[in-house]
Amino acid sequence: MRDLLKKCALLVAVAGLAVGCGSTNEDTEDALAGDFTRAAVDSGVAPEMTTGLAKSLYGDDGGAVCAALDDQPDDVALPWAWTRTHRMPSEHVKELVDYDRVVVEVYCPDEEGTFNALLDDLNYDPD
């Protein structure tokens, strides 16, 4: 009986730890999604953005945008995503880059230098 109680106590402790970790992750996602929503709306890059949408798009790590920057020096992902820009009017290219910049600023600020270097490599000129 004592072994059964120990096993039950261990199970409860592990379950509590899992719930606690989930809450921390959820809190992080909520905080980042709120920050992103405010930044996206305030900057005008996504005036209809909601916290729920930001959370589903980017979780707690910035999704594909931050993953692409983290995978350097294989800087293929963002330029590949930007290849559709050759069919866009130039103001939409700027909107796309500005939007990605907000993602980087909120979700992976350590990658801002990489993001800017990539824009330089692509000879990006916002004007």
Backbone as a chain_set.jsonl record, in Angstrom:
{"seq": "MRDLLKKCALLVAVAGLAVGCGSTNEDTEDALAGDFTRAAVDSGVAPEMTTGLAKSLYGDDGGAVCAALDDQPDDVALPWAWTRTHRMPSEHVKELVDYDRVVVEVYCPDEEGTFNALLDDLNYDPD", "coords": {"N": [[0.813, -1.184, 0.0], [1.943, 1.223, 0.767], [3.848, 1.609, -1.275], [2.132, 2.011, -3.416], [0.954, 4.439, -2.668], [3.217, 6.093, -2.789], [3.763, 5.957, -5.519], [1.438, 7.129, -6.516], [1.694, 9.686, -5.424], [4.011, 10.522, -6.741], [3.079, 10.515, -9.372], [1.132, 12.531, -9.211], [2.796, 14.687, -8.613], [4.392, 14.832, -10.943], [2.401, 15.325, -12.848], [1.511, 17.798, -11.914], [3.827, 19.301, -12.336], [3.976, 19.19, -15.112], [1.648, 20.59, -15.807], [2.268, 23.03, -14.656], [4.529, 23.758, -16.184], [3.329, 23.974, -18.65], [1.675, 26.134, -18.183], [3.513, 28.196, -17.803], [4.665, 28.298, -20.357], [2.375, 28.934, -21.791], [1.825, 31.397, -20.625], [4.044, 32.827, -21.533], [3.586, 32.71, -24.318], [1.169, 34.162, -24.398], [2.03, 36.681, -23.452], [3.971, 37.432, -25.39], [2.365, 37.376, -27.691], [0.574, 39.41, -27.078], [2.365, 41.591, -26.996], [3.251, 41.537, -29.664], [0.845, 41.987, -31.04], [0.15, 44.588, -30.187], [2.389, 45.998, -31.212], [2.19, 45.432, -33.963], [-0.294, 46.51, -34.641], [0.023, 49.19, -33.79], [2.151, 50.026, -35.437], [1.012, 49.802, -37.851], [1.331, 47.673, -39.6], [-0.239, 45.454, -39.395], [-3.161, 46.054, -38.897], [-5.482, 44.731, -38.134], [-4.736, 42.695, -36.485], [-4.993, 40.247, -33.92], [-4.609, 39.153, -30.526], [-5.108, 36.428, -30.192], [-4.81, 35.46, -32.826], [-2.126, 36.135, -33.325], [-0.909, 34.528, -31.413], [-1.554, 31.981, -32.374], [-0.214, 32.022, -34.8], [2.515, 32.458, -34.16], [3.242, 31.324, -31.689], [5.477, 30.756, -29.067], [7.88, 31.341, -30.149], [8.203, 32.759, -32.52], [7.783, 31.485, -34.898], [8.137, 30.605, -38.377], [9.564, 32.806, -39.331], [11.502, 33.584, -37.365], [12.746, 31.111, -37.142], [13.897, 30.837, -39.661], [15.835, 32.836, -39.579], [17.367, 31.936, -37.492], [18.525, 29.723, -38.566], [20.808, 30.447, -39.901], [24.024, 29.949, -41.391], [22.419, 29.396, -43.587], [20.764, 31.145, -45.273], [18.159, 30.984, -46.684], [15.412, 30.732, -46.342], [13.854, 33.152, -45.67], [14.454, 34.884, -47.934], [13.395, 33.16, -49.875], [10.713, 33.152, -49.155], [10.236, 35.763, -49.712], [10.367, 35.79, -52.453], [8.02, 35.949, -53.799], [7.651, 38.583, -54.002], [8.457, 39.743, -56.368], [6.326, 39.947, -57.986], [4.779, 41.78, -56.827], [3.519, 45.081, -56.201], [5.787, 47.707, -55.318], [5.191, 48.944, -52.841], [3.995, 46.933, -51.41], [6.043, 45.134, -51.014], [7.608, 46.527, -49.216], [5.762, 46.57, -47.098], [5.663, 43.84, -46.47], [8.317, 43.343, -45.613], [8.427, 45.174, -43.491], [6.489, 44.058, -41.807], [7.643, 41.533, -41.219], [9.845, 42.514, -39.868], [8.705, 43.486, -37.487], [7.877, 41.069, -36.371], [10.395, 39.928, -35.873], [11.489, 41.833, -34.082], [9.851, 41.462, -31.843], [9.681, 38.644, -31.295], [12.191, 37.44, -31.752], [14.477, 39.139, -30.947], [17.248, 38.975, -30.748], [18.04, 38.29, -33.239], [17.943, 40.499, -34.863], [20.175, 41.778, -36.018], [21.006, 39.837, -37.862], [18.755, 39.793, -39.501], [18.821, 42.431, -40.549], [21.296, 42.317, -41.859], [20.726, 40.428, -43.796], [18.841, 41.829, -45.311], [20.539, 43.83, -46.254], [22.283, 42.244, -47.804], [20.524, 41.551, -49.792], [20.267, 43.899, -51.051], [18.21, 45.583, -50.265], [16.108, 48.34, -50.417], [14.141, 50.504, -48.791], [12.999, 52.782, -49.807]], "CA": [[0.0, 0.0, 0.0], [2.84, 2.369, 0.841], [4.404, 1.798, -2.618], [1.072, 2.577, -4.242], [0.836, 5.851, -2.301], [4.385, 6.783, -3.326], [3.577, 6.072, -6.969], [0.385, 8.128, -6.741], [2.264, 10.994, -5.107], [4.919, 10.844, -7.834], [2.247, 10.823, -10.531], [0.54, 13.849, -8.978], [3.873, 15.677, -8.72], [4.748, 14.955, -12.359], [1.278, 15.988, -13.518], [1.551, 19.202, -11.505], [4.953, 19.913, -13.023], [3.594, 19.347, -16.517], [0.679, 21.685, -15.886], [3.005, 24.252, -14.354], [5.337, 24.103, -17.349], [2.402, 24.413, -19.686], [1.203, 27.471, -17.846], [4.593, 29.132, -18.077], [4.734, 28.426, -21.805], [1.168, 29.658, -22.186], [2.014, 32.787, -20.201], [5.007, 33.408, -22.47], [2.872, 32.904, -25.586], [0.213, 35.259, -24.219], [2.763, 37.946, -23.339], [4.541, 37.762, -26.699], [1.267, 37.664, -28.617], [0.101, 40.752, -26.736], [3.378, 42.546, -27.457], [3.228, 41.574, -31.126], [-0.404, 42.609, -31.48], [0.282, 46.036, -29.989], [3.383, 46.53, -32.152], [1.678, 45.31, -35.333], [-1.388, 47.479, -34.81], [0.57, 50.546, -33.649], [2.993, 50.362, -36.591], [0.174, 49.769, -39.046], [1.621, 46.55, -40.496], [-1.344, 44.492, -39.289], [-4.132, 46.75, -38.051], [-6.548, 43.827, -37.692], [-4.136, 41.603, -35.713], [-5.519, 39.976, -32.585], [-3.707, 38.352, -29.709], [-5.348, 35.02, -30.512], [-4.2, 35.155, -34.119], [-0.675, 36.19, -33.144], [-0.519, 33.342, -30.643], [-1.629, 30.797, -33.237], [0.794, 32.137, -35.853], [3.902, 32.531, -33.722], [3.527, 30.588, -30.456], [6.404, 31.465, -28.188], [9.206, 31.389, -30.764], [8.248, 33.546, -33.744], [7.472, 30.671, -36.071], [9.05, 30.433, -39.509], [10.431, 33.974, -39.516], [12.645, 33.448, -36.468], [13.44, 29.866, -37.486], [14.713, 31.103, -40.844], [16.989, 33.628, -39.169], [18.167, 31.108, -36.595], [19.188, 28.701, -39.372], [21.94, 31.01, -40.619], [24.162, 30.773, -42.575], [21.569, 28.93, -44.685], [19.75, 32.198, -45.356], [17.315, 30.721, -47.843], [13.977, 30.741, -46.047], [13.199, 34.452, -45.854], [14.46, 35.286, -49.346], [12.458, 32.313, -50.613], [9.374, 33.673, -48.874], [10.132, 37.068, -50.348], [10.41, 35.681, -53.918], [6.734, 36.365, -54.348], [7.625, 40.039, -54.094], [8.713, 40.247, -57.725], [5.029, 40.174, -58.617], [4.045, 42.743, -55.997], [3.911, 46.494, -56.256], [6.857, 47.945, -54.344], [4.701, 49.268, -51.495], [3.69, 45.688, -50.715], [7.323, 44.571, -50.593], [7.943, 47.24, -47.985], [4.845, 46.087, -46.063], [6.095, 42.496, -46.088], [9.547, 43.472, -44.834], [8.083, 45.844, -42.231], [5.769, 43.084, -40.984], [8.633, 40.582, -40.708], [10.691, 43.22, -38.899], [7.978, 43.504, -36.21], [7.983, 39.705, -35.832], [11.757, 39.774, -35.353], [11.66, 42.694, -32.908], [9.117, 40.936, -30.689], [9.889, 37.23, -30.997], [13.602, 37.014, -31.772], [15.263, 40.372, -31.062], [18.668, 38.666, -30.913], [18.286, 38.064, -34.664], [17.771, 41.74, -35.633], [21.379, 41.99, -36.827], [20.94, 38.892, -38.976], [17.687, 40.281, -40.373], [19.321, 43.608, -41.257], [22.36, 41.882, -42.772], [20.061, 39.771, -44.915], [18.296, 42.9, -46.151], [21.683, 44.446, -46.937], [22.734, 41.298, -48.834], [19.539, 41.575, -50.874], [20.223, 45.285, -51.542], [16.866, 46.104, -50.007], [15.998, 49.781, -50.213], [12.722, 50.736, -48.52], [12.493, 53.992, -50.48]], "C": [[0.868, 1.264, 0.0], [3.46, 2.657, -0.525], [3.375, 2.435, -3.553], [0.898, 4.067, -3.942], [2.01, 6.667, -2.839], [4.236, 7.003, -4.828], [2.514, 7.114, -7.301], [0.921, 9.534, -6.487], [3.207, 11.452, -6.216], [4.139, 11.248, -9.081], [1.62, 12.211, -10.394], [1.602, 14.941, -9.126], [4.264, 15.91, -10.173], [3.644, 15.674, -13.122], [1.253, 17.473, -13.168], [2.679, 19.955, -12.185], [4.609, 20.158, -14.483], [2.608, 20.494, -16.687], [1.377, 23.01, -15.624], [3.857, 24.697, -15.518], [4.451, 24.605, -18.474], [1.922, 25.82, -19.421], [2.268, 28.514, -18.136], [4.709, 29.371, -19.569], [3.542, 29.226, -22.316], [1.283, 31.128, -21.801], [2.973, 33.513, -21.143], [4.347, 33.69, -23.809], [1.917, 34.086, -25.493], [0.922, 36.611, -24.194], [3.333, 38.371, -24.693], [3.458, 38.122, -27.706], [0.687, 39.051, -28.346], [1.064, 41.83, -27.214], [3.345, 42.684, -28.977], [1.98, 42.289, -31.634], [-0.327, 44.125, -31.34], [1.24, 46.642, -31.014], [2.861, 46.51, -33.587], [0.576, 46.322, -35.605], [-0.835, 48.905, -34.778], [1.398, 50.968, -34.86], [2.207, 50.361, -37.896], [0.425, 48.598, -39.974], [0.531, 45.49, -40.467], [-2.422, 45.086, -38.385], [-5.255, 45.869, -37.52], [-6.023, 42.668, -36.832], [-4.814, 41.493, -34.358], [-4.505, 39.141, -31.829], [-3.877, 36.87, -30.015], [-4.709, 34.61, -31.823], [-2.683, 35.15, -34.008], [-0.177, 34.946, -32.42], [-0.538, 32.1, -31.528], [-0.584, 30.845, -34.345], [2.21, 31.921, -35.337], [4.232, 31.81, -32.428], [4.411, 31.39, -29.53], [7.775, 31.635, -28.817], [9.284, 32.151, -32.086], [8.06, 32.758, -35.021], [8.556, 30.661, -37.126], [9.998, 31.61, -39.688], [11.68, 33.837, -38.652], [13.434, 32.175, -36.765], [14.351, 30.082, -38.68], [15.968, 31.882, -40.471], [17.923, 32.834, -38.281], [18.972, 30.075, -37.368], [20.353, 29.247, -40.18], [23.126, 30.072, -40.448], [23.333, 30.311, -43.777], [20.43, 29.921, -44.883], [18.915, 32.078, -46.624], [15.851, 31.006, -47.537], [13.309, 32.098, -46.256], [13.288, 34.937, -47.295], [13.511, 34.438, -50.186], [11.033, 32.807, -50.399], [9.168, 35.006, -49.578], [10.142, 36.979, -51.874], [9.094, 36.083, -54.542], [6.672, 37.874, -54.543], [7.87, 40.546, -55.505], [7.418, 40.496, -58.485], [4.209, 41.219, -57.871], [4.451, 44.166, -56.333], [4.888, 46.782, -55.114], [6.343, 48.288, -52.948], [4.342, 48.011, -50.714], [4.96, 44.971, -50.264], [7.727, 45.225, -49.277], [7.052, 46.77, -46.836], [5.268, 44.714, -45.554], [7.336, 42.555, -45.207], [9.252, 44.134, -43.487], [7.369, 44.894, -41.271], [6.76, 42.089, -40.373], [9.536, 41.239, -39.671], [10.009, 43.264, -37.52], [8.025, 42.117, -35.566], [9.344, 39.525, -35.18], [11.943, 40.596, -34.081], [10.994, 42.115, -31.666], [9.578, 39.532, -30.315], [11.346, 36.788, -30.985], [14.509, 38.232, -31.931], [16.764, 40.132, -31.199], [19.037, 38.474, -32.379], [18.136, 39.341, -35.504], [18.976, 42.028, -36.52], [21.398, 41.091, -38.05], [19.902, 39.346, -39.99], [18.176, 41.465, -41.202], [20.428, 43.252, -42.243], [21.77, 41.204, -44.006], [19.46, 40.808, -45.862], [19.408, 43.605, -46.92], [22.179, 43.56, -48.075], [21.804, 41.299, -50.041], [19.407, 42.966, -51.508], [18.835, 45.894, -51.381], [16.927, 47.591, -49.723], [14.525, 50.099, -50.003], [12.147, 51.951, -49.249], [12.365, 53.838, -51.945]], "O": [[0.561, 2.242, -0.68], [3.589, 3.821, -0.905], [3.71, 3.289, -4.374], [0.717, 4.867, -4.859], [1.827, 7.797, -3.292], [4.537, 8.078, -5.347], [2.666, 7.887, -8.247], [0.634, 10.461, -7.245], [3.209, 12.625, -6.59], [4.497, 12.209, -9.762], [1.584, 12.975, -11.358], [1.334, 15.997, -9.699], [4.448, 17.053, -10.593], [3.924, 16.537, -13.953], [1.001, 18.312, -14.034], [2.514, 21.113, -12.568], [4.919, 21.217, -15.028], [2.731, 21.284, -17.623], [1.104, 24.002, -16.299], [3.913, 25.889, -15.821], [4.798, 25.56, -19.169], [1.78, 26.614, -20.351], [1.968, 29.59, -18.653], [4.837, 30.514, -20.008], [3.692, 30.094, -23.176], [0.882, 32.005, -22.566], [2.746, 34.667, -21.507], [4.517, 34.769, -24.377], [1.859, 34.917, -26.4], [0.477, 37.567, -24.829], [3.196, 39.526, -25.095], [3.615, 39.063, -28.485], [0.35, 39.78, -29.279], [0.648, 42.85, -27.764], [3.403, 43.79, -29.513], [2.056, 43.102, -32.555], [-0.693, 44.859, -32.257], [0.941, 47.674, -31.614], [3.067, 47.463, -34.339], [0.525, 46.919, -36.68], [-1.177, 49.729, -35.627], [1.357, 52.128, -35.267], [2.68, 50.857, -38.918], [-0.193, 48.517, -41.036], [0.393, 44.713, -41.412], [-2.575, 44.666, -37.238], [-5.912, 46.233, -36.545], [-6.781, 41.761, -36.489], [-5.163, 42.493, -33.731], [-3.645, 38.497, -32.429], [-2.892, 36.136, -30.088], [-4.129, 33.529, -31.923], [-2.025, 34.257, -34.541], [0.857, 34.382, -32.777], [0.36, 31.262, -31.442], [-0.114, 29.796, -34.786], [3.019, 31.273, -36.0], [5.41, 31.691, -32.089], [4.137, 32.555, -29.24], [8.729, 32.02, -28.141], [10.345, 32.179, -32.71], [8.168, 33.312, -36.115], [9.746, 30.704, -36.813], [11.124, 31.429, -40.152], [12.797, 33.961, -39.154], [14.66, 32.166, -36.652], [15.466, 29.561, -38.709], [17.047, 31.609, -40.997], [19.137, 33.035, -38.312], [19.996, 29.599, -36.879], [20.844, 28.557, -41.073], [23.219, 29.432, -39.4], [23.541, 30.805, -44.885], [19.264, 29.579, -44.685], [18.953, 32.935, -47.507], [15.125, 31.481, -48.41], [12.297, 32.182, -46.951], [12.274, 35.37, -47.843], [12.888, 34.949, -51.116], [10.242, 32.874, -51.339], [8.056, 35.334, -49.99], [9.945, 37.996, -52.539], [9.057, 36.513, -55.695], [5.748, 38.385, -55.175], [7.518, 41.686, -55.81], [7.416, 41.177, -59.511], [3.072, 41.507, -58.246], [5.596, 44.423, -56.706], [4.808, 46.155, -54.057], [6.999, 47.955, -51.96], [4.38, 48.018, -49.484], [4.955, 44.278, -49.246], [8.138, 44.544, -48.337], [7.533, 46.589, -45.717], [5.235, 44.454, -44.351], [7.399, 41.891, -44.172], [9.77, 43.702, -42.458], [7.616, 44.921, -40.065], [6.729, 41.829, -39.17], [9.947, 40.595, -38.705], [10.675, 43.096, -36.498], [8.193, 42.003, -34.352], [9.436, 39.026, -34.058], [12.499, 40.099, -33.102], [11.512, 42.26, -30.559], [9.839, 39.258, -29.144], [11.697, 35.848, -30.272], [15.226, 38.35, -32.924], [17.48, 40.991, -31.712], [20.218, 38.495, -32.727], [18.196, 39.274, -36.732], [18.814, 42.475, -37.655], [21.76, 41.525, -39.143], [20.14, 39.292, -41.197], [17.971, 41.504, -42.416], [20.495, 43.815, -43.336], [22.259, 41.388, -45.12], [19.563, 40.671, -47.081], [19.244, 43.94, -48.094], [22.463, 44.044, -49.171], [22.238, 41.077, -51.171], [18.563, 43.191, -52.375], [18.354, 46.623, -52.248], [17.708, 48.042, -48.886], [13.733, 49.979, -50.937], [10.929, 52.122, -49.298], [11.953, 54.773, -52.631]]}, "num_chains": 1, "name": "protein.A"}
